[in-house]
Structures are given as structure tokens and as C-alpha cells.
Amino acid sequence: MTAQDNPRPPRRILFVDHTARWSGGEIALHRFITAMDRARYEPLVVLGEEGALAERLLHEGVRVLIEPLADGVRETRKDSLGASGLAQKLLGGGTALLSYSKRIATLAKENQCEMIHCNSLKSDIYGAIAGKLARVPVVWHVRDHIAPQYLPSLMVRTLRTLSKRVPKHVICNSRSTLLSLFGNDEAATARGESTGRYTVVPDCVDETFLGVPEPTVRTEWRTESDARPLYIVIVGRLARWKGQHVFLDAAKIVSNTLAAEKTTAVPDLRFVIAGGALFGEDAYEAEVKAQAKRDLHPGAVEWRGNIADVPRLLAESDLLVHASITPEPFGQVIIEGMAAGLPVIATRGGGVPETIENGRTGLLVPMGEADALAEAMLTFLRDPKAATQIGRNGWHEVRKRFLPRRTATDIETVYDNLLK
């Protein structure tokens, strides 16, 4: 009997994440899992709560188990962790940490999982212990910068040390993220890469973003018969580091500049903010709404809240802005905007320059500088031909580099090497 007559059953991978909220890392996990080759690898997902990620995975036919984490554990912000250490602060002490890890290990053994894939910083800790107990290799998928801008110093040192000793392999969503594991030391990073334990795999767009036809280059934003406003959109949860306040400062500058110029070449503008406060950012939401009311005329800003159909929102938009004020590890919304054929403006930091080639597939501006962001907006608004050509270039770039199966294949190659 040949191997084709008796094909090997798919190998089961246990994915762990502390949250089921529809946020960056969880969106990326969903996109990867739905693109996996199920004939070779079967996902089993264990989450610390019910939520949108669980619902969407179940809809895709993925088996999901909920192993509840205490609210105080799950809701602990990673930037609030202090010198008391990960085990005490995250999971209530060593006993609770070990107990939860044992439950994950039991699930891995009962379901004959051959690997544990950890998708968040919290799950990195209990997933690593579970892997030791279940005697299966552990992969850390690092989607955050392990750096003092994001995390307390002790946590940074702890995670950097553990990443070199605990997981069998580390996947990073950008080279910038990988560098952060080595303190942005290029020589140390190169030595780490030489061990074969680290792989950079960029996140991908969802298939729903890829149905947009190739955009055309335009010489004007609107024809005489098209009286629609021109929509400049920023997409992402409301959080100070995401820079919605900088976006509004830039919007004020753009509006005042165009009003002073009395130009008729640029249509009426609408500045669209899509996203809500997810992780205790209600005060920031109130702050930016007050800012918009104070600085811009009524109707200039549209608050869309959390958007279920982002592809549709982008299809109705003209420019996309990414305004993070701290280095973004990857920036999924950037490749979503590029996939939609939109001219994209993004802040120069973290993994963003790995995605955008300045002047060809988008414009890069310094982080936190509203004047520079406003100037980039005005550059696009004043030259629709150049703007739409950049949007067209970005459309092609996504289809070369950020397709779901490309990401899935790269990660499956990691699995192949670990399980051979």
C-alpha cells in the first residue's frame, strides 16, 4: 500500500490565546487559521473567554474550547505589570499559574495535539508550561514589541530571556518585532537568527479584502456629476497610542489650510474615525470626541464605532491614515488599505517601513507630528493622479506579499521543521 493509499491524518495543533476579543493579534490568528491547509494541520483553539474570535472560528468549522481565565487576569493590561512579576500579577501567583497550565496540558494530551502555538504574551507563559507538562514543542507567535515603550522593564527583561530558552521556535510579525526581542541589537539578532529558532512571518489580509478590482489612476477626485464628500479614514480601536488625537490635529490643519486657499479642486472633506474603546480607553474616547467638537466644524468628523464590514468602509473611502505615536509592530490596517487600492499615509516606526516603500506604495511621516501628517494629506489631496498611482502600487504590493496562503505556508513550514 502506498502513502497515497493511506494518507497521514492531519496533525493537530493546539492554539492558545487569553482573549477572544476581535483585536489585532486575534484577527491575525483568525486569518492564519482559516488559510491553513487542513489536510495537513488541524487547529484546536483554546481561549480564555467567550467572544467574537470564538464565534468566527466556530463559523469556519474550527473546534474551539473555552477554558475561562479569571476576569482580573484576562483584563490586566500588559503595560500595568510591575515588579511583582508575571505569575503573580497575571495569574494570581505560582499555584494558579500551574493549575491553569495543567488544564491546558491535559487538553493537549486528551486531544493528541502535537504542538502548542501561543498567540499572546499571557498565553506565552501558561502555554510554555503546558508544553513542558504535555511534552510537546511550543511556538511563541510574538505580535508585540518587547520594549520599554510598551511594557515595564522587568517584564521586558523576563520575556526577552524566556524567548531565548523556553519556546522551541519564535515567530515574529515583523523584523522590527524580532529586533525588539534582542534590544534592537542587530548583531545579537543576527546571532539569534543563525540558531534557526526565529522566523519573521508578516500578517496577511483576509480574502474579503481581495475582491477589489485594480484601481485606476485619476486626474481629479470627483467629476462634476459626483458631489460626494471625500472621505479620509482612520481605522483602529480608540487608544492614545493609535493616535486619533494626532489625526484630529492634522484634520484641523488641513481644513484651515484649504479654507484659507479657497480652493475648489478638493471636494468637501469628511474625517472618518472607525473604532471603539476596547481596553479601558473610555476616557480617551471622551477626550478625542471633545477635541473634534472644539476644533472642527459640525459634520466634519464622522464617528463610525466598531465596524463589522471594514472592506465596505474602505471601498467607500478615498484616503487611509495610520497615525500610531509609538512604533507599530506590524499594522494590519495598513495592508487592508493597500489591498483596497487606497492611498495610505502611515507613521514611520516599528514594522511599518517594512510594509510601505515611502513614495511608491504609501507616504511615511514621523510619529506624533500633526504638521507632517497634515502635509502628507494635503500632498495627496492636491495631486489625485499621484495619490491614486500610489494606491494602485499598494494594491499590487499586497497581492505579491500579504496573501493568506503565503502567510499560512510560511508558518506551516515552521511546523514541518519542528515535527519532522
CSV table of N, CA and C in Angstrom, one decimal, residues 23-33 203-204:
chain,number,residue,atom,x,y,z
A,23,SER,N,-9.5,41.8,18.2
A,23,SER,CA,-8.4,42.8,18.2
A,23,SER,C,-7.3,42.3,17.3
A,24,GLY,N,-6.2,43.1,17.2
A,24,GLY,CA,-5.1,42.9,16.2
A,24,GLY,C,-4.6,41.5,16.2
A,25,GLY,N,-4.0,41.0,17.3
A,25,GLY,CA,-3.5,39.6,17.3
A,25,GLY,C,-4.5,38.5,17.0
A,26,GLU,N,-5.7,38.7,17.5
A,26,GLU,CA,-6.7,37.7,17.4
A,26,GLU,C,-7.2,37.7,15.9
A,27,ILE,N,-7.3,38.9,15.3
A,27,ILE,CA,-7.7,39.0,13.9
A,27,ILE,C,-6.7,38.3,13.0
A,28,ALA,N,-5.4,38.5,13.3
A,28,ALA,CA,-4.3,37.8,12.6
A,28,ALA,C,-4.4,36.3,12.8
A,29,LEU,N,-4.7,35.9,14.0
A,29,LEU,CA,-4.8,34.4,14.2
A,29,LEU,C,-5.9,33.8,13.4
A,30,HIS,N,-7.0,34.5,13.4
A,30,HIS,CA,-8.2,34.0,12.6
A,30,HIS,C,-7.8,33.9,11.2
A,31,ARG,N,-7.1,34.9,10.6
A,31,ARG,CA,-6.8,34.9,9.2
A,31,ARG,C,-5.9,33.7,8.9
A,32,PHE,N,-4.9,33.5,9.8
A,32,PHE,CA,-4.0,32.4,9.5
A,32,PHE,C,-4.7,31.0,9.6
A,33,ILE,N,-5.5,30.8,10.7
A,33,ILE,CA,-6.2,29.5,10.8
A,33,ILE,C,-7.1,29.2,9.7
A,203,ASP,N,1.9,39.4,8.8
A,203,ASP,CA,0.5,39.1,8.8
A,203,ASP,C,-0.1,39.2,7.4
A,204,CYS,N,-1.3,38.8,7.2
A,204,CYS,CA,-1.9,38.8,5.9
A,204,CYS,C,-3.2,39.5,5.9
